Short mmCIF file of C-alpha atoms in Angstrom, two decimals:
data_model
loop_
_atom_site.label_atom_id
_atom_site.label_comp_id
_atom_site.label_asym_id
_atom_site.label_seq_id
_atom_site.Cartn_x
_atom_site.Cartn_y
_atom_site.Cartn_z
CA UNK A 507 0.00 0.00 0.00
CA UNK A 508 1.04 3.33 -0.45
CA UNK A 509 2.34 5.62 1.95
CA UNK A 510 1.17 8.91 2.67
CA UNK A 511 3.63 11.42 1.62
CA UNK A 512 4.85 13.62 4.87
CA UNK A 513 3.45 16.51 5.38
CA UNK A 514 4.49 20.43 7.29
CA UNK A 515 6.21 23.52 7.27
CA UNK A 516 7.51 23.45 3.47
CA UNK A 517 6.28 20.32 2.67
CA UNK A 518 3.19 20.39 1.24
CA UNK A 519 1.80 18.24 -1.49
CA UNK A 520 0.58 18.59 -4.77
CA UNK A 521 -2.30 16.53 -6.60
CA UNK A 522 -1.72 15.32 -10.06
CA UNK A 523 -4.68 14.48 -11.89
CA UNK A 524 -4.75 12.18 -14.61
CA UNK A 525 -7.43 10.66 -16.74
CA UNK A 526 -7.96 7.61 -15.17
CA UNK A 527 -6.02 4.69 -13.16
CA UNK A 528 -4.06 3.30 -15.83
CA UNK A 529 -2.13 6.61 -16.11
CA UNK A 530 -1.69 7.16 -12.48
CA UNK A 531 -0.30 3.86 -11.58
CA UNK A 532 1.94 3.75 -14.72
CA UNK A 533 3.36 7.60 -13.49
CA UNK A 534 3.48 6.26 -10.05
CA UNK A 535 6.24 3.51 -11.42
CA UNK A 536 7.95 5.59 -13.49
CA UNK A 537 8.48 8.27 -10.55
CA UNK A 538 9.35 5.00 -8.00
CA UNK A 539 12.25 4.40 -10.70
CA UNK A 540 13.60 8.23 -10.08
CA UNK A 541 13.25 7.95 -6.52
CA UNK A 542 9.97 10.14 -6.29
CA UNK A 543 7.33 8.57 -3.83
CA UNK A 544 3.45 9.76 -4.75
CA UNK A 545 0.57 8.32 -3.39
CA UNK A 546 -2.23 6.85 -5.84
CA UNK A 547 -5.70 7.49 -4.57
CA UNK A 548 -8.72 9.52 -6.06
CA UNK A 549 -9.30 13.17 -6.19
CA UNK A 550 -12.23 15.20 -4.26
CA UNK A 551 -15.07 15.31 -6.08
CA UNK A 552 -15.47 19.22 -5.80
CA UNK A 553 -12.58 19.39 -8.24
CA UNK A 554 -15.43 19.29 -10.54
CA UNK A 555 -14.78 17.45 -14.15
CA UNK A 556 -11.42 16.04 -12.81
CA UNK A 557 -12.93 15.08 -9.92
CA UNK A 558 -13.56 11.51 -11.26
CA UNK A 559 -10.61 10.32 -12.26
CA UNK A 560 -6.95 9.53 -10.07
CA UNK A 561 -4.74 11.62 -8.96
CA UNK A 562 -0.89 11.33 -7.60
CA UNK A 563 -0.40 13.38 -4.19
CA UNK A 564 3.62 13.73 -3.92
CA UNK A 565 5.89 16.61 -2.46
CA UNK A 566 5.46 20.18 -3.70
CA UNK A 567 9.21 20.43 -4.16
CA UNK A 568 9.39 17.51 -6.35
CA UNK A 569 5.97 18.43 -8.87
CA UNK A 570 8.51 19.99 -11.63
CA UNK A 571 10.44 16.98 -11.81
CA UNK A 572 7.48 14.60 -11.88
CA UNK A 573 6.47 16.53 -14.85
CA UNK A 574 9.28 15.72 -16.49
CA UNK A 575 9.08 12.06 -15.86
CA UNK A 576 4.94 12.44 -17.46
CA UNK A 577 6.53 13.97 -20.58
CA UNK A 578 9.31 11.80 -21.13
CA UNK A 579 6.57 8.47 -20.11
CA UNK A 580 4.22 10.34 -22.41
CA UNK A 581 1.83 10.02 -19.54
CA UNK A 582 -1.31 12.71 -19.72
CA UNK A 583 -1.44 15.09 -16.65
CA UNK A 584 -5.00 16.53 -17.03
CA UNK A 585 -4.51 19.40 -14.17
CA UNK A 586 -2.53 20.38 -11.18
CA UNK A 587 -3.62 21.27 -7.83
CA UNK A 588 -2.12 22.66 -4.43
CA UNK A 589 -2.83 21.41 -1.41
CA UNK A 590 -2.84 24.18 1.23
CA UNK A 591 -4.89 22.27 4.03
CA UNK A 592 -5.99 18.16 4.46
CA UNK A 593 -8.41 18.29 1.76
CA UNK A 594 -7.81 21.17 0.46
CA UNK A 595 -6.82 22.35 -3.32
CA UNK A 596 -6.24 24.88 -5.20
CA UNK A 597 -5.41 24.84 -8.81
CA UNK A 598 -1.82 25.68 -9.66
CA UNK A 599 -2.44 28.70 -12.12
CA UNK A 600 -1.89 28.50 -15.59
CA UNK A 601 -1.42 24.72 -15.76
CA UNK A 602 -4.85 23.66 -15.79
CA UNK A 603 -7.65 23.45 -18.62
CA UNK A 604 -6.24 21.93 -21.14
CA UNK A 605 -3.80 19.46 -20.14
CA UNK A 606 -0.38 19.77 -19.14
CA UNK Y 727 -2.53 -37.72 -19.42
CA UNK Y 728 0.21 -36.96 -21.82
CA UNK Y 729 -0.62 -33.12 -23.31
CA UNK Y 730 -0.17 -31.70 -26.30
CA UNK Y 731 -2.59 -29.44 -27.37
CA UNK Y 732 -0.56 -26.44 -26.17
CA UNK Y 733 -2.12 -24.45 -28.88
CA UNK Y 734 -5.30 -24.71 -27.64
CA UNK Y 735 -4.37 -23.59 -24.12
CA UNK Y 736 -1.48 -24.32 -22.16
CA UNK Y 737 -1.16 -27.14 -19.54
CA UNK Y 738 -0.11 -27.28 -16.79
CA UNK Y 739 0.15 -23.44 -16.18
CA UNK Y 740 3.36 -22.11 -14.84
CA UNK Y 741 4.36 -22.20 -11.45
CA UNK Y 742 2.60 -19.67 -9.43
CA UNK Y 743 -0.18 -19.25 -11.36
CA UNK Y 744 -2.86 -20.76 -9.76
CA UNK Y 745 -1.89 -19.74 -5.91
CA UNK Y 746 -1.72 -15.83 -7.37
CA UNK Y 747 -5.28 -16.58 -8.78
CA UNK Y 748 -6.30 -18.17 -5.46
CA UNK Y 749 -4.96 -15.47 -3.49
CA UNK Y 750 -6.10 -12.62 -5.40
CA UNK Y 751 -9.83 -14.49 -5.06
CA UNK Y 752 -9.91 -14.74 -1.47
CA UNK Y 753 -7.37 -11.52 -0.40
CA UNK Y 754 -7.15 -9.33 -3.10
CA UNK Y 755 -10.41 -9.32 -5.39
CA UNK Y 756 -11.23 -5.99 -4.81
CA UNK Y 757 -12.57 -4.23 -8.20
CA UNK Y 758 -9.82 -2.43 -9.64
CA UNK Y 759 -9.58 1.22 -10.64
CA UNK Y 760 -13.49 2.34 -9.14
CA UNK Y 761 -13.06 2.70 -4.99
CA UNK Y 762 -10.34 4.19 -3.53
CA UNK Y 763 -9.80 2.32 -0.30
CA UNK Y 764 -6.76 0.53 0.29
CA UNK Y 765 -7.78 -2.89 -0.96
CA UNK Y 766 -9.10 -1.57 -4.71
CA UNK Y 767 -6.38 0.32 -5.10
CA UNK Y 768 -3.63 -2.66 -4.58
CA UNK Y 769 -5.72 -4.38 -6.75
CA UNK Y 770 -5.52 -1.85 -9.19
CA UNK Y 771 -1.11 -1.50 -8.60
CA UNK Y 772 -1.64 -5.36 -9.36
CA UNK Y 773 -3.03 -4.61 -12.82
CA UNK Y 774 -0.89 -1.88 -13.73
CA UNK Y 775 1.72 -4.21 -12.69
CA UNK Y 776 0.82 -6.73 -15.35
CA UNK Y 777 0.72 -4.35 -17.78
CA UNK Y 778 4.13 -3.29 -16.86
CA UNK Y 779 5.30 -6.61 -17.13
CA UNK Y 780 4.12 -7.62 -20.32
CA UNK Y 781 4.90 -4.73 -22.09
CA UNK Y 782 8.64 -5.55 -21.03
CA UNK Y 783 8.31 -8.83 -22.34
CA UNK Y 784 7.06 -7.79 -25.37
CA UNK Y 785 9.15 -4.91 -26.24
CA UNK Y 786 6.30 -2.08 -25.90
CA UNK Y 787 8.01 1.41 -25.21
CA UNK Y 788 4.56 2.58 -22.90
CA UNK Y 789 2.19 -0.43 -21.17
CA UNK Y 790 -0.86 2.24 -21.86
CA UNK Y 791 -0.95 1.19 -24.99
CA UNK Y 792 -1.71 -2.55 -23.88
CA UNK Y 793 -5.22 -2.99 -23.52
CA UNK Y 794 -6.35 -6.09 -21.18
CA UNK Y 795 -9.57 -7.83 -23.13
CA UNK Y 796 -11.11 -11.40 -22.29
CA UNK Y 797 -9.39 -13.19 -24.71
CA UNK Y 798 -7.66 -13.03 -28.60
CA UNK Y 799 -10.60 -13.58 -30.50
CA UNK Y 800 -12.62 -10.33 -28.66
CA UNK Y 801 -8.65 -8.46 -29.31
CA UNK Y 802 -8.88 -9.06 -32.77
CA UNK Y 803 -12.32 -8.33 -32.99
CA UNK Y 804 -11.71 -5.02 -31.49
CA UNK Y 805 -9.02 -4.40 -33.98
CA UNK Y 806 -10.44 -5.31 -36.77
CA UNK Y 807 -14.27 -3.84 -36.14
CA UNK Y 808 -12.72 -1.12 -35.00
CA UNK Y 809 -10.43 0.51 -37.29
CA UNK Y 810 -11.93 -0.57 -40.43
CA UNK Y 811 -15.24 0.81 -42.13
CA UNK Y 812 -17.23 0.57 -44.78
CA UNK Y 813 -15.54 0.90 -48.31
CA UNK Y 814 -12.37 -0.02 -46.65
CA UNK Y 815 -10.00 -2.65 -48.18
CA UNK Y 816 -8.15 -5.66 -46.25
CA UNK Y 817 -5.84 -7.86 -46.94
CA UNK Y 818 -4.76 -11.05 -44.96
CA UNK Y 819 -2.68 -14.24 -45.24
CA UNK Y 820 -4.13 -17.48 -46.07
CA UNK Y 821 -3.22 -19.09 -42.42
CA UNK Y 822 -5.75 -16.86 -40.60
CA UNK Y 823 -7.97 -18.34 -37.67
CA UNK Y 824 -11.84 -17.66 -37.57
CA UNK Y 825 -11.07 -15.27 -35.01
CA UNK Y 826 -10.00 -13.17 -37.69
CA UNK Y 827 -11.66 -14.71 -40.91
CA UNK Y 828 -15.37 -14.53 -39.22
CA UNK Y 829 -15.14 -10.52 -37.81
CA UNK Y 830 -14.34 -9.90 -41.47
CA UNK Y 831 -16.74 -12.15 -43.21
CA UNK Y 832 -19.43 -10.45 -41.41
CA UNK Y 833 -17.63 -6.43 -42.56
CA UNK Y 834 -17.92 -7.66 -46.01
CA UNK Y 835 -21.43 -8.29 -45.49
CA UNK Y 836 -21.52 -4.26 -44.12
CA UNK Y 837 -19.25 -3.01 -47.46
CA UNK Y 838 -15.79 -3.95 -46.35
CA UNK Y 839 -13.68 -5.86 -49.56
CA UNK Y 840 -11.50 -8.53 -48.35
CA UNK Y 841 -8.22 -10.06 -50.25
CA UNK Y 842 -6.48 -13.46 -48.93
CA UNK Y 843 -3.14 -12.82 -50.26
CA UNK Y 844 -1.06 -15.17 -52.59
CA UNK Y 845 0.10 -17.51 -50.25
CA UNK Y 846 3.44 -20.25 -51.22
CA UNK Y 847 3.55 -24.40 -50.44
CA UNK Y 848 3.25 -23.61 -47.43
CA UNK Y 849 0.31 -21.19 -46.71
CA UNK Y 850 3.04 -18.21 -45.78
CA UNK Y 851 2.09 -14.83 -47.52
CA UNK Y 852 4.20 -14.19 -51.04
CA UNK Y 853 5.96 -11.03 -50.05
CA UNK Y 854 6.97 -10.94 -53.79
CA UNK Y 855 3.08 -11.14 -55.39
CA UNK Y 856 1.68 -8.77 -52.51
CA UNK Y 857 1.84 -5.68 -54.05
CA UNK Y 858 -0.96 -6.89 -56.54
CA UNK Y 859 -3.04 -7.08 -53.57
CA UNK Y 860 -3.58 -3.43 -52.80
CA UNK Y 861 -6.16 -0.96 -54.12
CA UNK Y 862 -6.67 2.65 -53.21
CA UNK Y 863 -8.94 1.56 -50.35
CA UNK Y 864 -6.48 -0.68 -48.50
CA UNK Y 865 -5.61 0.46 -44.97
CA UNK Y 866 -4.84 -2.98 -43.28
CA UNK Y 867 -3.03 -6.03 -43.54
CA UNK Y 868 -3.36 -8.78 -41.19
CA UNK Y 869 -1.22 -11.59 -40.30
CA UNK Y 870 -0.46 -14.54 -38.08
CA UNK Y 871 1.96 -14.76 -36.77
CA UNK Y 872 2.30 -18.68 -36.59
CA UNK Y 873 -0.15 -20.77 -38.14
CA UNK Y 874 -2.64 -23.02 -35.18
CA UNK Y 875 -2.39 -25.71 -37.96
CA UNK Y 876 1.13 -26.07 -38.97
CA UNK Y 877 3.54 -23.39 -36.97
CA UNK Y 878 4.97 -21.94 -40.17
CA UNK Y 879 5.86 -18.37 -39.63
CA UNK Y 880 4.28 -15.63 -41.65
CA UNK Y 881 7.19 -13.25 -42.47
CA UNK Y 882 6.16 -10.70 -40.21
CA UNK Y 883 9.05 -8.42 -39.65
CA UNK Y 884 9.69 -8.40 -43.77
CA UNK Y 885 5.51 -7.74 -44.18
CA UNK Y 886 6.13 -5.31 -41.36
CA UNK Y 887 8.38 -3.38 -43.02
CA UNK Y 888 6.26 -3.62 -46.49
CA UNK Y 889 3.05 -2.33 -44.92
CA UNK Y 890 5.17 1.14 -43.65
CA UNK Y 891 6.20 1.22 -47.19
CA UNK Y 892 2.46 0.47 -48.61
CA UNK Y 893 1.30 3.53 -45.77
CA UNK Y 894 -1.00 0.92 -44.49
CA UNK Y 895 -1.20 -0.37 -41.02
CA UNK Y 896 -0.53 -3.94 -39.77
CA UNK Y 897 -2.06 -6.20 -37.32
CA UNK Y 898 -0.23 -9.44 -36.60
CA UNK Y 899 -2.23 -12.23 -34.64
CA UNK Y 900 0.36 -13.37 -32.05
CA UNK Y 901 -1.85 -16.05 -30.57
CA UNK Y 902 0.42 -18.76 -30.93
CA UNK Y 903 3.82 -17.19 -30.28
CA UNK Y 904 2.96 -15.10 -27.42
CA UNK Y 905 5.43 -16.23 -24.82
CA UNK Y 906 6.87 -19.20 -26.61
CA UNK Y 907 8.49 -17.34 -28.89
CA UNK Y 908 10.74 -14.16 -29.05
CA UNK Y 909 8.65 -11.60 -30.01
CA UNK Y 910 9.63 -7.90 -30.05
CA UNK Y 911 6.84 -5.33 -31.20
CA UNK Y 912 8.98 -2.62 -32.40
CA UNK Y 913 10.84 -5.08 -34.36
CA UNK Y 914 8.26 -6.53 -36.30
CA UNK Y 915 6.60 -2.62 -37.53
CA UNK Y 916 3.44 -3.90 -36.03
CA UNK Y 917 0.83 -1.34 -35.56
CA UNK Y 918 -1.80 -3.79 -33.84
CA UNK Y 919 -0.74 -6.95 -32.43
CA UNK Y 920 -3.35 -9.35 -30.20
CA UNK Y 921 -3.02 -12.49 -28.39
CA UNK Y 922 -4.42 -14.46 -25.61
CA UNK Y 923 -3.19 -14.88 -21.78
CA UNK Y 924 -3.43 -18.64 -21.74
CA UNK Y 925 -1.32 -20.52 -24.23
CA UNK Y 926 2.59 -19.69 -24.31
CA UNK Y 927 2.35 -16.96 -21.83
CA UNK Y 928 0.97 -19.87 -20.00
CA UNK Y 929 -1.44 -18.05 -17.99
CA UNK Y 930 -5.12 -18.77 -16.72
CA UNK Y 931 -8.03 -18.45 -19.25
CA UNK Y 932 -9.71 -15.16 -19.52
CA UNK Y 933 -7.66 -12.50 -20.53
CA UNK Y 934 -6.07 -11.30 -24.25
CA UNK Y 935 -4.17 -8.55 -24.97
CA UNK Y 936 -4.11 -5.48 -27.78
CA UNK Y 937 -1.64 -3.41 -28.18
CA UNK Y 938 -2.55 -0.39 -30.20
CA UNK Y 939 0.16 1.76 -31.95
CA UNK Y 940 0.10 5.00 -29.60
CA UNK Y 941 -1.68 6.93 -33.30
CA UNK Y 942 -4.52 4.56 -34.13
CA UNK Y 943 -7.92 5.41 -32.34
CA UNK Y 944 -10.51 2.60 -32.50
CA UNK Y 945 -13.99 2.76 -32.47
CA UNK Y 946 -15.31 0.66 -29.46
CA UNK Y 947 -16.57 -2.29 -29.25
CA UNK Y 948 -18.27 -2.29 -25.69
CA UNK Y 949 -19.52 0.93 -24.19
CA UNK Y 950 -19.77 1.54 -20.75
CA UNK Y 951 -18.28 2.39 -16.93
CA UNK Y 952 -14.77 2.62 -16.83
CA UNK Y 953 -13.91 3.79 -13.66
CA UNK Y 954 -12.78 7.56 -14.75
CA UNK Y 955 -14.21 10.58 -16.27
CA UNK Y 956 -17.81 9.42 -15.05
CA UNK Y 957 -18.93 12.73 -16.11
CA UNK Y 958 -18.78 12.03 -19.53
CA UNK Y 959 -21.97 10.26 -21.56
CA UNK Y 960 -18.99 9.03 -24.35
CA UNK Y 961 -16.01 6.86 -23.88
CA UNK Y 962 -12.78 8.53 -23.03
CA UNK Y 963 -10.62 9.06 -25.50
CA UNK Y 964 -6.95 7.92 -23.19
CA UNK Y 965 -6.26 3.99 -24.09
CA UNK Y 966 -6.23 1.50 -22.20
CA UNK Y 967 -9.16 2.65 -20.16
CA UNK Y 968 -11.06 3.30 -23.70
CA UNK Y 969 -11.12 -0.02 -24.64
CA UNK Y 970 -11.65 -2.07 -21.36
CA UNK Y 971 -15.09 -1.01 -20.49
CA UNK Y 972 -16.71 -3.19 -16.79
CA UNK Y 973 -14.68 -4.65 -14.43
CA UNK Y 974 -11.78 -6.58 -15.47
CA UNK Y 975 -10.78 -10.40 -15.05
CA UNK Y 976 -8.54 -9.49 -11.90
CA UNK Y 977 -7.92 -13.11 -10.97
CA UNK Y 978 -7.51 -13.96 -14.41
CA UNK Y 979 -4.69 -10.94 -14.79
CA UNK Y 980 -3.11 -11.67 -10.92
CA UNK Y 981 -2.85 -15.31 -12.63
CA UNK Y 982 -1.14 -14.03 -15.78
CA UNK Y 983 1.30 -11.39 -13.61
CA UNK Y 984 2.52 -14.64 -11.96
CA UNK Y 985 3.09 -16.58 -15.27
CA UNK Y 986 4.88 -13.68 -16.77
CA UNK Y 987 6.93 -13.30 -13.57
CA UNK Y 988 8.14 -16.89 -14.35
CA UNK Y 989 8.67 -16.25 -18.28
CA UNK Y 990 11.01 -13.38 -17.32
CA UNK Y 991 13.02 -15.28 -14.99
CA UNK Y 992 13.31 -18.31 -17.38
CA UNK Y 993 13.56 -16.63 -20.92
CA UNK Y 994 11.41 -16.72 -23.58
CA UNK Y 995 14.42 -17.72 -25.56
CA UNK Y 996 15.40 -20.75 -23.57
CA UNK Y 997 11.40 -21.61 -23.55
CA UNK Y 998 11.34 -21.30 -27.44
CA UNK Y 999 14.85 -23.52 -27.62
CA UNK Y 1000 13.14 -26.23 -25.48
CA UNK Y 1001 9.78 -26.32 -27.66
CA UNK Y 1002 11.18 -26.19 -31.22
CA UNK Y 1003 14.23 -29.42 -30.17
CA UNK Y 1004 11.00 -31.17 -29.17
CA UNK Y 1005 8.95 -30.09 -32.31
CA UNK Y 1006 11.99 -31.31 -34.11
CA UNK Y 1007 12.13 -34.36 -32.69
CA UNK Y 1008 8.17 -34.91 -33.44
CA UNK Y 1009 8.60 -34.33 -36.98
CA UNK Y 1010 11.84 -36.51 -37.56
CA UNK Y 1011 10.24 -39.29 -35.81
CA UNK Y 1012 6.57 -39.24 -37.38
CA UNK Y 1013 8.41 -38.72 -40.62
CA UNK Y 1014 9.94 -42.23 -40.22
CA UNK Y 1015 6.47 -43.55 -39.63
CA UNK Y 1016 5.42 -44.79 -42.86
CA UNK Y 1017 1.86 -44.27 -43.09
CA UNK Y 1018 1.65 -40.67 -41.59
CA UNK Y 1019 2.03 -37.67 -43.36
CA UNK Y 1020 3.63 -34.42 -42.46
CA UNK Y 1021 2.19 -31.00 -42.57
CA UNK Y 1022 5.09 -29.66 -44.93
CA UNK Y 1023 7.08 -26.80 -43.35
CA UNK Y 1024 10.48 -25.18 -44.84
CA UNK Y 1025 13.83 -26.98 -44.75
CA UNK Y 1026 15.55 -25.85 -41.77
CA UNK Y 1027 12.79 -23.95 -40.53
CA UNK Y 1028 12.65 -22.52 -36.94
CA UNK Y 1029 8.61 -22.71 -36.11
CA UNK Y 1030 6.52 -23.13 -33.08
CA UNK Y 1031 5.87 -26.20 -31.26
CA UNK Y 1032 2.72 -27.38 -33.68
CA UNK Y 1033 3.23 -30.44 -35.30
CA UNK Y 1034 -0.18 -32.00 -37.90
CA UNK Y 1035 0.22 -34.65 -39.96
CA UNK Y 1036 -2.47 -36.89 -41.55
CA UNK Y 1037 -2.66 -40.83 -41.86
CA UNK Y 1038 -4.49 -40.95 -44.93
CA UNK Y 1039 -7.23 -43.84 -44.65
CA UNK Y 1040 -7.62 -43.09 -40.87
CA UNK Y 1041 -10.41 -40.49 -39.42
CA UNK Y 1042 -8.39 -37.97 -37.77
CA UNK Y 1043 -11.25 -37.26 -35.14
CA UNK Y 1044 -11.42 -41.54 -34.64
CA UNK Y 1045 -7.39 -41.33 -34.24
CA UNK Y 1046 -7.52 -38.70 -31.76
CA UNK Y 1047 -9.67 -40.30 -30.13
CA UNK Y 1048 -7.64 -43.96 -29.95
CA UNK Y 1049 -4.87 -42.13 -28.97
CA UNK Y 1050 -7.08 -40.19 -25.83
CA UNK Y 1051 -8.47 -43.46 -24.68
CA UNK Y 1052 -5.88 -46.18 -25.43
CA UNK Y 1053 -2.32 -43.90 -25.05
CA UNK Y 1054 -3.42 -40.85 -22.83
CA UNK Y 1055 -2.42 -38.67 -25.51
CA UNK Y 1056 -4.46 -35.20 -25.45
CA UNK Y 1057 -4.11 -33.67 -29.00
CA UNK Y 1058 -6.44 -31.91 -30.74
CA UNK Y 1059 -8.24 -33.21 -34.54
CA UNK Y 1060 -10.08 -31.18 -37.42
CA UNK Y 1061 -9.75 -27.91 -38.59
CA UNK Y 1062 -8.65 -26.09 -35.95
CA UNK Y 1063 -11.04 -23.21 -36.33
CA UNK Y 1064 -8.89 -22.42 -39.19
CA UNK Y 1065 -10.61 -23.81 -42.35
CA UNK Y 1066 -8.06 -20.93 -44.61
CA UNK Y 1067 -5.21 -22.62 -43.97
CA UNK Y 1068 -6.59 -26.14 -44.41
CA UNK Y 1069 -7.73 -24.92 -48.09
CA UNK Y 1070 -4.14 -23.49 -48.44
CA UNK Y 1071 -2.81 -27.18 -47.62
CA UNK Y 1072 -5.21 -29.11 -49.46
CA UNK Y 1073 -6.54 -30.77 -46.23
CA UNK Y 1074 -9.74 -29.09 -45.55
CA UNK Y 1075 -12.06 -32.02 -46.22
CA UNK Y 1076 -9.89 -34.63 -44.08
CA UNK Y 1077 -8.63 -31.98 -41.17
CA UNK Y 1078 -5.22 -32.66 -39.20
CA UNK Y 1079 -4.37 -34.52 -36.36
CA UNK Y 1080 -2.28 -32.09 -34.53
CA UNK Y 1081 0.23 -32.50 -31.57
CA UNK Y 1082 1.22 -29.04 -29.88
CA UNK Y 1083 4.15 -29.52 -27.22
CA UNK Y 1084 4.53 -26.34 -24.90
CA UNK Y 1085 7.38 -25.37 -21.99
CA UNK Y 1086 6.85 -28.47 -19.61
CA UNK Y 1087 6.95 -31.29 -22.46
CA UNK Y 1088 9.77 -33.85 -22.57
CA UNK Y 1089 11.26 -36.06 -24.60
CA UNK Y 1090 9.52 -38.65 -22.71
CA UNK Y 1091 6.50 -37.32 -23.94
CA UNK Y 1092 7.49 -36.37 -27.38
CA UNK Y 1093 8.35 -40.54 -27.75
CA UNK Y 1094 5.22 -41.70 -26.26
CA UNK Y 1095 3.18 -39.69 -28.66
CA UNK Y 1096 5.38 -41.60 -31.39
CA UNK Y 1097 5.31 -44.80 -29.99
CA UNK Y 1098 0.74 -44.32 -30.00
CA UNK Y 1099 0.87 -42.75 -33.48
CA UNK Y 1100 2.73 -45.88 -34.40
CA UNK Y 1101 0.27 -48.39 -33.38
CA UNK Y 1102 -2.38 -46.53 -34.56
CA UNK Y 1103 -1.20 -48.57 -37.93
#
């Protein structure tokens, strides 16, 4: 099972969402191989469209280079949101609505 | 019980297979990729996993473009049904199963044209006379890979290369080399390329494969919840999920991870060795048997573990079933849903009887199946 990624002062998380499970779990390996730990589980539902789908929660200081590791796995991130309190997001301007 | 119908399915399946089904039944079953508590969402890693694993064994560059169906005839239906439409043109080699002859018997009845290629002695497609094949309207060319009757080996790497050439795409049925034989995607120029879970990748019943060529979008061929993007009233667009519409065959796929962890640890290539010095030994010693009559295959040729022959003057169903009863031989007789290829080889009114070794044959077995084919005279 995955574990949850830690959390406080500069550590917060950030919430990859992806079109469905498929893509999460597939990013999820390809991070394990560089190292990056994310947890697979599924988005609230008041994200609104994205809100059905799966998501990858992993540290905030690690989101650019997970984005990287999407790209080169030609894995689809669909949006990107901050988490800025247990449960809480907020989308990570000019990333989402349209892909990333 | 002596097997050999390896083609059919394999038997037994390999280690591990049937305590990952069992456990994945009573501790793991949870439905993959729809709740998000702990236990569907292992079951969903276990997937994922599978996916993972078989595209490595395979040589696929990204496992999303595996999709996980229920077997190879519903893969090649989905290819076939849908990528091609009406006023379409395909093209296919005279060794094709029903699985594909039937899904495009029944487009020709909806305005898809259909060409079964010039095919040499031994039912392989005529690289060389292929080009008279195509029309304006062709977009696909299909392929076995290994024929269920004989074993020969379509060219598939040469027709790979031809249908780039052509612009056309190219879907190879991989049914019978999955797993038994070295098989590398990129290598071949497939664009499409199907096959089942059970036979050389020696895994439980229940679950084929497609992989799609990351540019070709199918139609569907079963609508419905996928787990993701509920929102929507149309399919998503993102393979796999696109194509694998209701819950999956978890058990069947937790069986399959297991049976690929084995293949990886033992080597297709060492499996493939093992199966072809056994098919070899088959074919020398029925040859010797005077009164049974080889399936011709080319001199020197490398092919998969299917050996048919005939004994003209003897039923091949009544044969199959002497050697069932009175040896303990399990082989298969007829056409072998493959009535093409038995037209190609002249045999379609008497059938084959056909032996199939797989990776746990021995010699021992191989020369008991000679030793009953022998008194069957």
């Amino acid at each position: 099972m995955a574990k949850h990624v830690e959390k406080g002062p500069g550590r917060e998380a950030a919430l990859l969402l992806l079109p469905a499970l498929a893509q999460a779990a597939r990013l999820k390996h390809l991070l394990a191989n560089c190292g990056i730990e994310a947890e697979l589980l599924r988005p609230p539902q008041c994200l609104g469209p994205h809100g059905c789908s799966f998501s990858l929660r992993l540290n905030s200081s690690q989101l650019q280079q997970a984005l990287r590791v999407a790209k080169a796995g030609e894995v689809q991130v669909d949006a990107l949101f901050q988490e800025t309190a247990p449960g809480q997001y907020h989308p990570i301007d000019g990333v989402n609505g349209g892909g990333v | 019980m002596i097997y050999l119908d390896n083609a059919a399915t394999s038997l037994p399946k390999a280690p591990g297979v049937a305590d990952a089904v069992r456990n994945c039944l009573e501790n793991l079953g949870a439905n993959p990729g729809r709740g998000s508590y702990q236990a569907a969402l292992a079951s969903a890693e276990m997937v994922e996993d599978c996916r993972e694993k078989m595209a490595d064994l395979i040589g696929v560059a990204n496992p999303l473009n595996l999709i996980f169906t229920h077997n190879a005839t519903e893969s090649l239906n989905l290819a076939i049904k849908g990528f091609l439409k009406p006023g379409d043109h395909v093209i296919i080699s005279a060794l094709e199963h029903n699985a594909v002859w039937r899904p495009l018997k029944k487009l020709e009845q909806q305005g898809v044209s259909l060409t079964v290629a010039p095919a040499d002695e031994w039912g392989r497609i005529e690289l060389a006379n292929l080009s008279g094949c195509i029309t304006p309207q062709t977009r696909l060319l299909v392929a076995t890979h290994a024929s269920n009757v004989t074993g020969v080996l379509n060219p598939v790497q040469a027709l790979g290369q031809w249908t780039k050439d052509q612009g056309i795409r190219f879907l190879v049925d991989a049914s019978q080399t999955a797993g038994c034989y070295p098989l590398n995607v990129a290598r071949i120029n497939a664009d499409m390329v199907a096959f089942s879970g059970h036979k050389g990748l020696l895994g439980p019943a229940g679950v084929g494969v497609l992989y799609l060529n990351k540019d070709i979008r199918l139609e569907t061929l079963l609508e419905g919840g996928t787990g993701s993007q509920s929102e929507l009233p149309y399919m998503p667009e993102e393979p796999p999920g696109r194509y694998e519409s209701g819950t999956l065959n978890t058990p069947g796929i937790a069986g399959l991870r297991a049976a690929l962890t084995y293949l990886a640890a033992e080597g297709v290539e060492n499996i493939h060795r093992h199966i072809n010095t056994l098919s070899l030994q088959l074919r020398h010693g029925l040859r010797k048997i005077s009164g049974a009559r080889l399936m011709p295959l080319p001199r020197n040729a490398s092919e998969g573990g299917v050996v048919s022959f005939v004994i003209p003057g003897l039923d091949c169903q009544a044969a199959a079933h002497v050697l069932d009863t009175e040896h303990g031989i399990a082989c298969r007789a007829g056409l072998h849903c493959a009535p093409l290829a038995h037209q190609a080889l002249g045999t379609l009114d008497t059938g084959t009887i056909r032996f199939s070794v797989g990776a746990f044959n021995t010699v021992a077995d191989v020369e008991a199946a000679l030793v009953a084919v022998k008194n069957l005279l």
